[in-house]
PDB file of C-alpha atoms in Angstrom:
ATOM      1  CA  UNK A  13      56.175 -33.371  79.088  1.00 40.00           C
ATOM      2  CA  UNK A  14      54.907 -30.834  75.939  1.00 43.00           C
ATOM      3  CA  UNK A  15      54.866 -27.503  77.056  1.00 44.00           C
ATOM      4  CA  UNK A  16      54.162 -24.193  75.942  1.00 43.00           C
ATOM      5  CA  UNK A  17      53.931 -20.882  76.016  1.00 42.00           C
ATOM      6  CA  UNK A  18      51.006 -18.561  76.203  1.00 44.00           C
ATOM      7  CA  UNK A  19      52.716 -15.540  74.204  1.00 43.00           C
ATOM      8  CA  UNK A  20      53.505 -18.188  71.280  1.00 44.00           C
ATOM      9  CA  UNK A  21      57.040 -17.184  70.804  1.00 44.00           C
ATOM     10  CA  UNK A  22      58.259 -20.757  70.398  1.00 46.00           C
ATOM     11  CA  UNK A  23      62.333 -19.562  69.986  1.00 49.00           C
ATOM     12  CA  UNK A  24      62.608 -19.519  74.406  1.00 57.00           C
ATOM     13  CA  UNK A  25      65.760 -20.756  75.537  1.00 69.00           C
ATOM     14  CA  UNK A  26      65.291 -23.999  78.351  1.00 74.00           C
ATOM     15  CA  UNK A  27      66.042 -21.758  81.123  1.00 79.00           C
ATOM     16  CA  UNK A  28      63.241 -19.000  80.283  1.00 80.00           C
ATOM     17  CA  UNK A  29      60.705 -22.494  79.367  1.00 75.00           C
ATOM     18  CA  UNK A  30      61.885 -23.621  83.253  1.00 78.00           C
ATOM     19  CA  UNK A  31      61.410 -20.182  84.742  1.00 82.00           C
ATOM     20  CA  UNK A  32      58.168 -19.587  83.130  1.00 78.00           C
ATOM     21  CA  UNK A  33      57.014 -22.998  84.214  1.00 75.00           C
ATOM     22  CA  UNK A  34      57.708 -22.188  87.987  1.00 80.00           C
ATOM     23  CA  UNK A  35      55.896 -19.119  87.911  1.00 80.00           C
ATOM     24  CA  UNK A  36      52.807 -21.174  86.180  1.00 74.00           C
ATOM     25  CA  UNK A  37      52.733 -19.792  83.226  1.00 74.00           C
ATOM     26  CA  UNK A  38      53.151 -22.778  81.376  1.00 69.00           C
ATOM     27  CA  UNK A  39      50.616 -25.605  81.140  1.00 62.00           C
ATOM     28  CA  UNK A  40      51.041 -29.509  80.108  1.00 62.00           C
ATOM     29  CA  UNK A  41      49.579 -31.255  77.383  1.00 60.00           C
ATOM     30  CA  UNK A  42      49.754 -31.120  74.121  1.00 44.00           C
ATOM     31  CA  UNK A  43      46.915 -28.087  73.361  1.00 53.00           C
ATOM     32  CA  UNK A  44      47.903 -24.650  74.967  1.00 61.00           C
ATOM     33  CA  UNK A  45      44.879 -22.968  76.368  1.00 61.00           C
ATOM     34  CA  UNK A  46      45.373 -19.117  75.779  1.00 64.00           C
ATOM     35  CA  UNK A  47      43.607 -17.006  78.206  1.00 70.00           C
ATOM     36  CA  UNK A  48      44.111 -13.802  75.586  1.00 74.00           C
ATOM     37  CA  UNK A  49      44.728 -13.536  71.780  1.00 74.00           C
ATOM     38  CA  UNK A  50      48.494 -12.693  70.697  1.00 71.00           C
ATOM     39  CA  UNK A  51      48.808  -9.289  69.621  1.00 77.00           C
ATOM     40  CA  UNK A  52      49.884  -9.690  66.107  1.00 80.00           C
ATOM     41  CA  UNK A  53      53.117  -7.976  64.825  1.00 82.00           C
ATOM     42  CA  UNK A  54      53.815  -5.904  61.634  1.00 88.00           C
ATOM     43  CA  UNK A  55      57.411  -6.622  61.191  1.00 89.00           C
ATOM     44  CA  UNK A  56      57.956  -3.227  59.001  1.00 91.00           C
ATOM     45  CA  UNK A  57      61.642  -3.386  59.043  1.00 92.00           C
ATOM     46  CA  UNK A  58      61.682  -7.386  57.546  1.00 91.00           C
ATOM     47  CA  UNK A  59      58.842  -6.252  54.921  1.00 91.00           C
ATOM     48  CA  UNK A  60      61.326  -3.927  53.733  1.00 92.00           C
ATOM     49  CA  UNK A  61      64.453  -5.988  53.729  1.00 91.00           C
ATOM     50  CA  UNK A  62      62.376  -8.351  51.174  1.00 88.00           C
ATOM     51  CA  UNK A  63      61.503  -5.737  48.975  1.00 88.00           C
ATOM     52  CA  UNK A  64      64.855  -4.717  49.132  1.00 88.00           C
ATOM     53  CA  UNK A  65      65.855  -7.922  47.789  1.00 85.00           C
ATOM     54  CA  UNK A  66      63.665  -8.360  45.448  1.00 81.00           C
ATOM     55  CA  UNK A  67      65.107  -4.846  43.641  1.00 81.00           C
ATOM     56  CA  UNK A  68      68.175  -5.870  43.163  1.00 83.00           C
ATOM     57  CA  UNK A  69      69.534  -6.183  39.938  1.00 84.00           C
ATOM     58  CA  UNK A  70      71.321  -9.629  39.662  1.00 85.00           C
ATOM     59  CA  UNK A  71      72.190 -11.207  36.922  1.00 87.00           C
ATOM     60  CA  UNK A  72      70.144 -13.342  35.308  1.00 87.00           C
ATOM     61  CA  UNK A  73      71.443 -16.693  35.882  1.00 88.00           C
ATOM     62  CA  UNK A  74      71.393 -15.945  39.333  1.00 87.00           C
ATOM     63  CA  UNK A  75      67.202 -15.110  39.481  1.00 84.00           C
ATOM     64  CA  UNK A  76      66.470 -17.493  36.601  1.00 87.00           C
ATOM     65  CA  UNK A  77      62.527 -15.876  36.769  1.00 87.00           C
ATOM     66  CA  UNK A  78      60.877 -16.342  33.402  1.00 89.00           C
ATOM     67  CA  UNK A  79      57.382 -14.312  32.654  1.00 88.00           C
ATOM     68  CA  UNK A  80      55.798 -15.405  30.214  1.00 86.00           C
ATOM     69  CA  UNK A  81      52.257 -16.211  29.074  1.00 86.00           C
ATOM     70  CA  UNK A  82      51.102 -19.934  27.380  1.00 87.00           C
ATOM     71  CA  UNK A  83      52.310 -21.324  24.607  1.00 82.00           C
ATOM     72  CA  UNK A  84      50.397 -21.259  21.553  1.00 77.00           C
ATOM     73  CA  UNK A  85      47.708 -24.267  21.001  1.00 72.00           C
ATOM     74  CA  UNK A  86      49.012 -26.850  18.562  1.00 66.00           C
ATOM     75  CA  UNK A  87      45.777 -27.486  17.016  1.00 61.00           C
ATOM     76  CA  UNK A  88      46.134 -23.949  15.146  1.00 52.00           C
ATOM     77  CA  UNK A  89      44.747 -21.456  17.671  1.00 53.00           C
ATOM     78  CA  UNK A  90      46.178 -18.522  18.860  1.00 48.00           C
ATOM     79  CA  UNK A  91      47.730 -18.049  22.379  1.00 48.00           C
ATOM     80  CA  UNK A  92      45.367 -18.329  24.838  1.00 49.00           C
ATOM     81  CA  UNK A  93      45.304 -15.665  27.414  1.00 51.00           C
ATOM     82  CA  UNK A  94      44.386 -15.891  31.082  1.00 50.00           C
ATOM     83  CA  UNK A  95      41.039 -13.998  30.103  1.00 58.00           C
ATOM     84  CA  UNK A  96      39.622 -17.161  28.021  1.00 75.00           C
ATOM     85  CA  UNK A  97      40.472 -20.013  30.893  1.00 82.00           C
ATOM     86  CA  UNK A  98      37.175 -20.811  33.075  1.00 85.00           C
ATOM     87  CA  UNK A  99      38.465 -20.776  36.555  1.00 83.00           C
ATOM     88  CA  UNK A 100      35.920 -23.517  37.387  1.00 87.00           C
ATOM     89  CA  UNK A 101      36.892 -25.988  34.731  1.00 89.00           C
ATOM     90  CA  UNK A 102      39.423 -27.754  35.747  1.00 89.00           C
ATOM     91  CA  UNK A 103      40.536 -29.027  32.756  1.00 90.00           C
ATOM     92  CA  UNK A 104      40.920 -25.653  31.206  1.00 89.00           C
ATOM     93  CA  UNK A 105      42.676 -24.172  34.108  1.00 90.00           C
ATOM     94  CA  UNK A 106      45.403 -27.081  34.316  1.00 91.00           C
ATOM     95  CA  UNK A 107      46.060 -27.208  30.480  1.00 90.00           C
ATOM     96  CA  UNK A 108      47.046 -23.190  31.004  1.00 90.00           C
ATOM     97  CA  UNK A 109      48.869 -24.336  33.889  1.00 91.00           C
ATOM     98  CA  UNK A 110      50.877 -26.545  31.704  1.00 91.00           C
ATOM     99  CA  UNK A 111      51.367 -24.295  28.409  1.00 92.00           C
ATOM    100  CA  UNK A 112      52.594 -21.584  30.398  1.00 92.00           C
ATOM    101  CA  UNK A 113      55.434 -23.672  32.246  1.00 93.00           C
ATOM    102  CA  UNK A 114      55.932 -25.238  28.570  1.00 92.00           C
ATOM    103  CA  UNK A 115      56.398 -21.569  27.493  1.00 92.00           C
ATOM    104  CA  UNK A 116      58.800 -20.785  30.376  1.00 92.00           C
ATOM    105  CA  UNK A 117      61.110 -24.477  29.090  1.00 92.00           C
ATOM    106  CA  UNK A 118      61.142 -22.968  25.851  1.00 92.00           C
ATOM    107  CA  UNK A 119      62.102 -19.438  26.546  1.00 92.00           C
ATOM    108  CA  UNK A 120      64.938 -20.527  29.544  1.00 92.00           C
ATOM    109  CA  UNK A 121      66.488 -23.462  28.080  1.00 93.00           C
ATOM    110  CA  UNK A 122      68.307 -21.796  25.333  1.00 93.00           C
ATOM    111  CA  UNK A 123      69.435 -19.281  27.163  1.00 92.00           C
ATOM    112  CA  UNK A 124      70.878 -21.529  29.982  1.00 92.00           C
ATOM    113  CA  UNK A 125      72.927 -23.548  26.629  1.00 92.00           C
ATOM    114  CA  UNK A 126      74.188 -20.109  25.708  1.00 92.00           C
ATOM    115  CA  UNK A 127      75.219 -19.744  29.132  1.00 91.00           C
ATOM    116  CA  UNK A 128      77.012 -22.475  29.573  1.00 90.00           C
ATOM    117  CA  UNK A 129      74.716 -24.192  31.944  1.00 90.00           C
ATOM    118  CA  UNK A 130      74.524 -27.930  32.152  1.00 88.00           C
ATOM    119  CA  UNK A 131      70.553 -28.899  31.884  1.00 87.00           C
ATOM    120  CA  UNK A 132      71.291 -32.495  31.834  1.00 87.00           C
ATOM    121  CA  UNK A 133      71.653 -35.200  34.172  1.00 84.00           C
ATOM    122  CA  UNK A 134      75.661 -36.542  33.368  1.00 83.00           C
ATOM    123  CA  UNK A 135      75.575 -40.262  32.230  1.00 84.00           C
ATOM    124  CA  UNK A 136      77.497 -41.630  35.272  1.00 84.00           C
ATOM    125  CA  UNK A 137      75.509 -39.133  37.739  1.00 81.00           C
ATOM    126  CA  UNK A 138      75.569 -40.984  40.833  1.00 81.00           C
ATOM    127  CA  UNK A 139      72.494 -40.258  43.502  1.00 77.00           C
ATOM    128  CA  UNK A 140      72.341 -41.911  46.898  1.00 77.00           C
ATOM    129  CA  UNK A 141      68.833 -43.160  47.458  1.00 76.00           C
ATOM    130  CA  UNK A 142      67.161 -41.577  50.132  1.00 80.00           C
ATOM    131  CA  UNK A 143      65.798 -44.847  51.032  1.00 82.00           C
ATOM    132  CA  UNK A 144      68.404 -47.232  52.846  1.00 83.00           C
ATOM    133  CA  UNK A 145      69.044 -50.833  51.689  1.00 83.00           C
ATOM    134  CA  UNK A 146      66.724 -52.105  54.518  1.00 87.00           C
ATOM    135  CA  UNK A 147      63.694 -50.309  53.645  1.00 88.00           C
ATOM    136  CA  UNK A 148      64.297 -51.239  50.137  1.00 87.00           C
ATOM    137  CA  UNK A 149      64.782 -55.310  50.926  1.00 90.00           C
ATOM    138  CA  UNK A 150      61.572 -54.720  53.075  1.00 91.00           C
ATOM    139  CA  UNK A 151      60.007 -53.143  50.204  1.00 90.00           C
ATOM    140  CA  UNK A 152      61.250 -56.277  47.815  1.00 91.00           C
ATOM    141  CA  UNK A 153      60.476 -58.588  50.449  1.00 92.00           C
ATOM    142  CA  UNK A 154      56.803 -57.445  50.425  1.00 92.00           C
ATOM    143  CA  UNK A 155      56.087 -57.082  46.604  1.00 92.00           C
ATOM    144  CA  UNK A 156      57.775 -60.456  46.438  1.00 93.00           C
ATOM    145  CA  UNK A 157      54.853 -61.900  49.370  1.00 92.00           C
ATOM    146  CA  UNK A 158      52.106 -60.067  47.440  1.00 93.00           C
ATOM    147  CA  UNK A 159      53.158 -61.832  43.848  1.00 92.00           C
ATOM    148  CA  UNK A 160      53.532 -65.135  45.563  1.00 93.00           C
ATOM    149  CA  UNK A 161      49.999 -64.886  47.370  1.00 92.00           C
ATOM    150  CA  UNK A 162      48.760 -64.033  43.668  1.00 92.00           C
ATOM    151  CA  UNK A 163      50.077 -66.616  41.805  1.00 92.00           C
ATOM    152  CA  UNK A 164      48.892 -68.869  45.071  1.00 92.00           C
ATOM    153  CA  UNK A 165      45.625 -67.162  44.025  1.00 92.00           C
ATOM    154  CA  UNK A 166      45.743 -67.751  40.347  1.00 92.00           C
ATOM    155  CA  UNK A 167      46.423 -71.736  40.832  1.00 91.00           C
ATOM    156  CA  UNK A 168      43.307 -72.033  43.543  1.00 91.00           C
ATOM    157  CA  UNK A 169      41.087 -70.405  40.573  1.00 91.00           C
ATOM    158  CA  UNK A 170      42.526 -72.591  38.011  1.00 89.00           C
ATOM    159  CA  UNK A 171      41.587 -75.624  40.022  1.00 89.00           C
ATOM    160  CA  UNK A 172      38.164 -74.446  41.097  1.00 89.00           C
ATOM    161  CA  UNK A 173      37.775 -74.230  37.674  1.00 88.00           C
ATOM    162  CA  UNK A 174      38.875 -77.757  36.758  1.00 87.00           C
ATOM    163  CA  UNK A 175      36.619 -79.186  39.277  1.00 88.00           C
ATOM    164  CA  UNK A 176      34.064 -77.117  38.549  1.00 87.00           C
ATOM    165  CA  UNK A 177      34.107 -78.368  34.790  1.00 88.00           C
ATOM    166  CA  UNK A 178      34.732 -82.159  35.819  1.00 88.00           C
ATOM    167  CA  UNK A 179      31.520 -82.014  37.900  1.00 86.00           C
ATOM    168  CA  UNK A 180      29.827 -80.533  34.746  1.00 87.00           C
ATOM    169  CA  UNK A 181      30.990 -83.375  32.602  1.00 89.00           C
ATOM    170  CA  UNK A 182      30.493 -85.894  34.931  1.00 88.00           C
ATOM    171  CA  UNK A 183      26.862 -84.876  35.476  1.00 88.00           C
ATOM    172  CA  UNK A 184      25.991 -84.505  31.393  1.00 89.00           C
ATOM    173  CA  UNK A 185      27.092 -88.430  31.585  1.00 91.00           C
ATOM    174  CA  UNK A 186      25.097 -89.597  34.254  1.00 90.00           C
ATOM    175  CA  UNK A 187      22.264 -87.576  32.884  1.00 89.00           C
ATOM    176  CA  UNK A 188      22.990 -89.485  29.601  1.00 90.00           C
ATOM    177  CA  UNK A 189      22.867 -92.493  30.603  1.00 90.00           C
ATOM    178  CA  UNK A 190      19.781 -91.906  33.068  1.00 90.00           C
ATOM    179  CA  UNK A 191      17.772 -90.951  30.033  1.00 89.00           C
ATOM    180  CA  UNK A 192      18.875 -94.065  27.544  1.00 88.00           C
ATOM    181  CA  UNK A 193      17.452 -96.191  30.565  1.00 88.00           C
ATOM    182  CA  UNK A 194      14.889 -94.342  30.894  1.00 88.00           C
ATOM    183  CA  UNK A 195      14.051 -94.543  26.884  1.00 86.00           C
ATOM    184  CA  UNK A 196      15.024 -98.639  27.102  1.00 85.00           C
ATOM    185  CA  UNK A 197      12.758 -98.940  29.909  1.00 86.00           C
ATOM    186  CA  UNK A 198      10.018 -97.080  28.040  1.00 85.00           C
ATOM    187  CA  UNK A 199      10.651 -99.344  24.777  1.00 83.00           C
ATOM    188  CA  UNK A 200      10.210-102.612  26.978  1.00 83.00           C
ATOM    189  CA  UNK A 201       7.236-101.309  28.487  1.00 82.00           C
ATOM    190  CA  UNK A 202       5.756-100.659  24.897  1.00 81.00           C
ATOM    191  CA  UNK A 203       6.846-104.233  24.165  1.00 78.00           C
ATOM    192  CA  UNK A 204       4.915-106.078  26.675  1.00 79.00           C
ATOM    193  CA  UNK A 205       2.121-104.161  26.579  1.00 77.00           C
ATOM    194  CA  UNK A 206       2.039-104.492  22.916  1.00 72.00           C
ATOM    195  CA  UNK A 207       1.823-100.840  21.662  1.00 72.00           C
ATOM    196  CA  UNK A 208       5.301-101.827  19.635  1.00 70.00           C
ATOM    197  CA  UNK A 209       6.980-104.398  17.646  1.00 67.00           C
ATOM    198  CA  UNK A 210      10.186-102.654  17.356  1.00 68.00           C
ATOM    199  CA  UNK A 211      13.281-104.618  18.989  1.00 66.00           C
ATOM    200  CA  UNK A 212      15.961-102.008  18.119  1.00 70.00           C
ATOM    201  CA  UNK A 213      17.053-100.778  21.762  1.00 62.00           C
ATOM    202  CA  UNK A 214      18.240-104.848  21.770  1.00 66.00           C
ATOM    203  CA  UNK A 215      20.275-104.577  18.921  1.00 65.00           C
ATOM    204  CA  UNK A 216      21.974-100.983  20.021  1.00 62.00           C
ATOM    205  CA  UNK A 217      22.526-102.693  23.220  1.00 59.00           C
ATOM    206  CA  UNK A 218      24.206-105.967  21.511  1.00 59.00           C
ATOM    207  CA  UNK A 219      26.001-103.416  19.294  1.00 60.00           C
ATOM    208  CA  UNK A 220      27.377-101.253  21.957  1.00 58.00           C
ATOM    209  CA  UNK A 221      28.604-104.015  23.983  1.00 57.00           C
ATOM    210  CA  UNK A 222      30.333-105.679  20.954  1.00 59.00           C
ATOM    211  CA  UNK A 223      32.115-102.400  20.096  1.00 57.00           C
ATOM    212  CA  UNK A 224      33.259-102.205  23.853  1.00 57.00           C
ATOM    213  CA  UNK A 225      34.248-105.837  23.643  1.00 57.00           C
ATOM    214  CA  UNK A 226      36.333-105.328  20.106  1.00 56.00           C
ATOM    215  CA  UNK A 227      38.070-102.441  21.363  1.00 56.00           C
ATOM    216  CA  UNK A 228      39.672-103.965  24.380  1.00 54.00           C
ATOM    217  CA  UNK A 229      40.339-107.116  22.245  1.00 55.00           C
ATOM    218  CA  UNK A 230      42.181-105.109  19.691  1.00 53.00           C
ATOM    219  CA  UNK A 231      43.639-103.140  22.648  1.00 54.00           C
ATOM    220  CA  UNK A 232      44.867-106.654  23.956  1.00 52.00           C
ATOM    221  CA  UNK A 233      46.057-107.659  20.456  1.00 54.00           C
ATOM    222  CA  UNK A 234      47.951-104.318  19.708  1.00 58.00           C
ATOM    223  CA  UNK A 235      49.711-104.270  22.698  1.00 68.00           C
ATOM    224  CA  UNK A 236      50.590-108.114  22.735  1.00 77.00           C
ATOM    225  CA  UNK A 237      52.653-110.187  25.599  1.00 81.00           C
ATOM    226  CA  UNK A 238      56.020-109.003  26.986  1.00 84.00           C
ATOM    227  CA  UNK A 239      59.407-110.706  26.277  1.00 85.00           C
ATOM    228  CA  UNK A 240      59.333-112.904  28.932  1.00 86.00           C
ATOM    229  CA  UNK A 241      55.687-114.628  28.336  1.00 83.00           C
ATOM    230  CA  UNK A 242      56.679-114.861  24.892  1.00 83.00           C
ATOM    231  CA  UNK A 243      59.812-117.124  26.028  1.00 84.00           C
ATOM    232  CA  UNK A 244      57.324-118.946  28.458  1.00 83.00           C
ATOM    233  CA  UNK A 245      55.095-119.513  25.403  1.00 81.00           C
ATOM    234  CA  UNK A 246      57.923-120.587  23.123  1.00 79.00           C
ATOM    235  CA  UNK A 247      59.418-122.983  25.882  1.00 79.00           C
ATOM    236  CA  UNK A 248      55.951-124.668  27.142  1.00 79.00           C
ATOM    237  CA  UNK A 249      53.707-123.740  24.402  1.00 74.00           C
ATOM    238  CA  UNK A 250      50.416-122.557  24.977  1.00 69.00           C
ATOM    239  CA  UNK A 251      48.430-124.531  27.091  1.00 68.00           C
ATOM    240  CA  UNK A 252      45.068-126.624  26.433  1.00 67.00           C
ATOM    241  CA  UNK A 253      44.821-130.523  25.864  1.00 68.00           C
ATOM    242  CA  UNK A 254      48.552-132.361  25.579  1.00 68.00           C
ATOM    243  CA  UNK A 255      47.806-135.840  25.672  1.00 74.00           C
ATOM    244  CA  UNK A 256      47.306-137.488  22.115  1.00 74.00           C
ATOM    245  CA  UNK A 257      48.359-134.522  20.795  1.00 72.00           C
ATOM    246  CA  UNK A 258      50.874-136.750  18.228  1.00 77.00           C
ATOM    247  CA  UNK A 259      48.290-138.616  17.748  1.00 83.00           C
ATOM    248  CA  UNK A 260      47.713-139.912  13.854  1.00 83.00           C
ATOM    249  CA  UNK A 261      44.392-138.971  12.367  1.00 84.00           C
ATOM    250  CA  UNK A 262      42.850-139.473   9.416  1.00 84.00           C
ATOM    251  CA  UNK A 263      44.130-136.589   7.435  1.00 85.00           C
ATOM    252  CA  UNK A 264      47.443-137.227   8.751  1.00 83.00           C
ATOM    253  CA  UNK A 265      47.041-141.312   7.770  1.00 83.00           C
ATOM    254  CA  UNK A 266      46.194-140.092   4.311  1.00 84.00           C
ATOM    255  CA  UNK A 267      48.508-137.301   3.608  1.00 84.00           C
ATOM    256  CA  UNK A 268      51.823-138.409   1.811  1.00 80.00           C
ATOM    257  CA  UNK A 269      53.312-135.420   0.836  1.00 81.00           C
ATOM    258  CA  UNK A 270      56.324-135.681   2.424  1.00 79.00           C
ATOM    259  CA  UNK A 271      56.636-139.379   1.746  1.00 78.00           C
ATOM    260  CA  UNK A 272      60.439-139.807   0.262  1.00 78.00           C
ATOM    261  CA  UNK A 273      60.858-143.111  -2.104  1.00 73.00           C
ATOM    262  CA  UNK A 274      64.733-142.619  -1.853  1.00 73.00           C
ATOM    263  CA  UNK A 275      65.425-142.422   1.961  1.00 71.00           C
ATOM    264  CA  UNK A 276      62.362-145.293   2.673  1.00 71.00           C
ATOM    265  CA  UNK A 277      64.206-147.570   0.768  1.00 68.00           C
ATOM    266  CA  UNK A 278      67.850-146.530   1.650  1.00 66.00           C
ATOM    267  CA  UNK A 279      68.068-145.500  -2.272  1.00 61.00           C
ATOM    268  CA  UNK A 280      69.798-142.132  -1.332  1.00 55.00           C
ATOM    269  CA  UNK A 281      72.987-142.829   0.523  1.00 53.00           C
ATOM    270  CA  UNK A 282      75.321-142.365  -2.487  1.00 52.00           C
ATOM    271  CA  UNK A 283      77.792-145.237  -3.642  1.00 49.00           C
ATOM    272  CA  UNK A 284      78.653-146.395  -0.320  1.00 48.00           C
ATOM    273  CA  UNK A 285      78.551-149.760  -0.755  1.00 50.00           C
ATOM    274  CA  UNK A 286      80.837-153.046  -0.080  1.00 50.00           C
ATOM    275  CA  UNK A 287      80.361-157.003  -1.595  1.00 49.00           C
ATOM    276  CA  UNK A 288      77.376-156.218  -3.030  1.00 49.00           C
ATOM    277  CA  UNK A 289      75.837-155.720  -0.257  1.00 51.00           C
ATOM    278  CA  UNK A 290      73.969-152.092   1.235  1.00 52.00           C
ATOM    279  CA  UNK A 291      76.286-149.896   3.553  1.00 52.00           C
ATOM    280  CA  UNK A 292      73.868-149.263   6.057  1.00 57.00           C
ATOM    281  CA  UNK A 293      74.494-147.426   9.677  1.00 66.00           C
ATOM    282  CA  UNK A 294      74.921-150.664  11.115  1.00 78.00           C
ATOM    283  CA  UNK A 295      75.669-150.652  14.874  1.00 83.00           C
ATOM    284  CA  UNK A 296      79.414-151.806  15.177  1.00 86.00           C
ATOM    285  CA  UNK A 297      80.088-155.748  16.766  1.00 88.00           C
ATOM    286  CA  UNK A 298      80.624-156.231  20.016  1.00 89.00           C
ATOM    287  CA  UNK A 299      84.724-156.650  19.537  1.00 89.00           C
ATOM    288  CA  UNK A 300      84.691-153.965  17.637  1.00 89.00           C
ATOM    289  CA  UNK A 301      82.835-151.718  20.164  1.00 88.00           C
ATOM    290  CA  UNK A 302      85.613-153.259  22.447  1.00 89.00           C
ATOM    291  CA  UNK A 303      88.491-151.833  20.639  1.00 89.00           C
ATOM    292  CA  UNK A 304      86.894-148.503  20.597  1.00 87.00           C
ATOM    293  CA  UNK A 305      86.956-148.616  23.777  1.00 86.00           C
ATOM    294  CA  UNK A 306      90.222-149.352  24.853  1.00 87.00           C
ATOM    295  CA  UNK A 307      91.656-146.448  22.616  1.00 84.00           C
ATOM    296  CA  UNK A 308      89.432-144.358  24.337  1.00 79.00           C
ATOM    297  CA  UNK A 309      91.251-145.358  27.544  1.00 72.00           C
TER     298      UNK A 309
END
């Protein structure tokens, strides 16, 4: 239990706290009701102990007190004194703040390098942290949560945004489309009613659907079949009508280009010939074709 002590001298050893707690002198809780004020001391004899101290004459190094007033203003004024400084500006009273203790750098640092005193952190100072590694992974652990949540965040924006602008689109082309009906449907109206002679919304209908009909036609034709229907087609042909297909017709009766004098009357087979008589490709006898084939066997 918190306890305490109604003369307020808090440096009571445990057995004085228990003994003054028997007697009921001490109260718990964490508030100490005080039935009369403390009697404040005037500790003469510490007062001047301090004093004493503070007349000693030590060596500099060892005080390392600088007086000095503020530094001079860069902008070409003179040293401000305290005098000029508005206590109840506070920009006015921090800038002194900070020219004075920019004063007191300049005046102590070159004496501490004539000294001998190192001012400098060394390059391979080493300083524990006074964080341990557990509060710091806690501490990454965190930040890294919070990033992730934003970039989470970001994304869900991003997207909102995409639909957002797909809806807009989407509308402006249904609207478009509602009002060329709309005009069509006007035009025909004027038509039948015979306010108008003008057929044009026809033709930019005819036109529009030709242009969608080209397109995918020259889509079809730039793209073009795959390997294997072009085998198919080069193995079966195309399709359509096959019978009397090698039919002669009357074009075909009458053309005689490639009508050869030589071959139709066996005029080209070179000297080839026996007794007068035309070497033809005569099918062999029948005891000839017999012979054959016995070598054979």
């Amino acid at each position: 239990s918190d306890c305490g002590s109604d003369s307020g001298d808090s440096s009571l050893s445990d057995s004085e706290l228990q003994e003054a707690f028997a007697r009921g002198e001490l109260k718990p809780g964490l508030n100490v009701v005080l039935e009369e004020r403390p009697k404040r001391r005037n500790d003469t004899d510490g007062l001047q102990q301090c004093l004493a101290e503070f007349g000693r004459r030590l060596a500099w190094v060892e005080r390392l007190d600088v007086t000095l007033g503020p530094v001079a203003d860069p902008a070409g004024q003179s040293a401000s004194g305290t005098d000029g400084v508005d206590p109840e500006n506070d920009f006015q009273r921090e800038m002194s703040f900070y020219r004075q203790a920019q004063a007191a750098v300049l005046e102590a640092l070159p004496r501490l390098r004539k000294l001998q005193v190192p001012t400098r952190r060394p390059d391979d100072y080493f300083a524990e942290m006074a964080k341990s590694d557990q509060q710091m992974q806690k501490i990454r652990q965190k930040l890294k949560s919070k990033q992730e949540a934003m970039e989470r965040s970001e994304k869900a924006k991003q997207l909102r945004a995409m639909r957002k602008y797909g809806k807009k689109v989407q509308t402006e082309i249904l609207q478009r489309r509602q009002k060329e009906k709309k005009n069509m449907l006007n035009a025909v109206k004027k038509y039948q009613k015979g306010l108008s002679d003008k057929l044009d919304f026809l033709d930019d209908e005819q036109t529009s659907s030709q242009g969608n009909k080209k397109g995918s036609a020259s889509q079809r034709t730039t793209k073009g079949p795959n390997a294997k229907r072009r085998y198919k087609n080069q193995k079966f042909g195309f399709g359509g009508k096959k019978k009397g297909s090698k039919w002669n017709t009357k074009e075909s009766v009458n053309d005689v280009s490639s009508f050869q004098s030589k071959v139709a009357h066996n005029k080209g087979l070179g000297k080839a010939r026996k007794g007068g008589k035309k070497a033809l490709n005569k099918r062999p006898g029948k005891r000839a074709r017999q012979k054959m084939k016995n070598r054979a066997r």
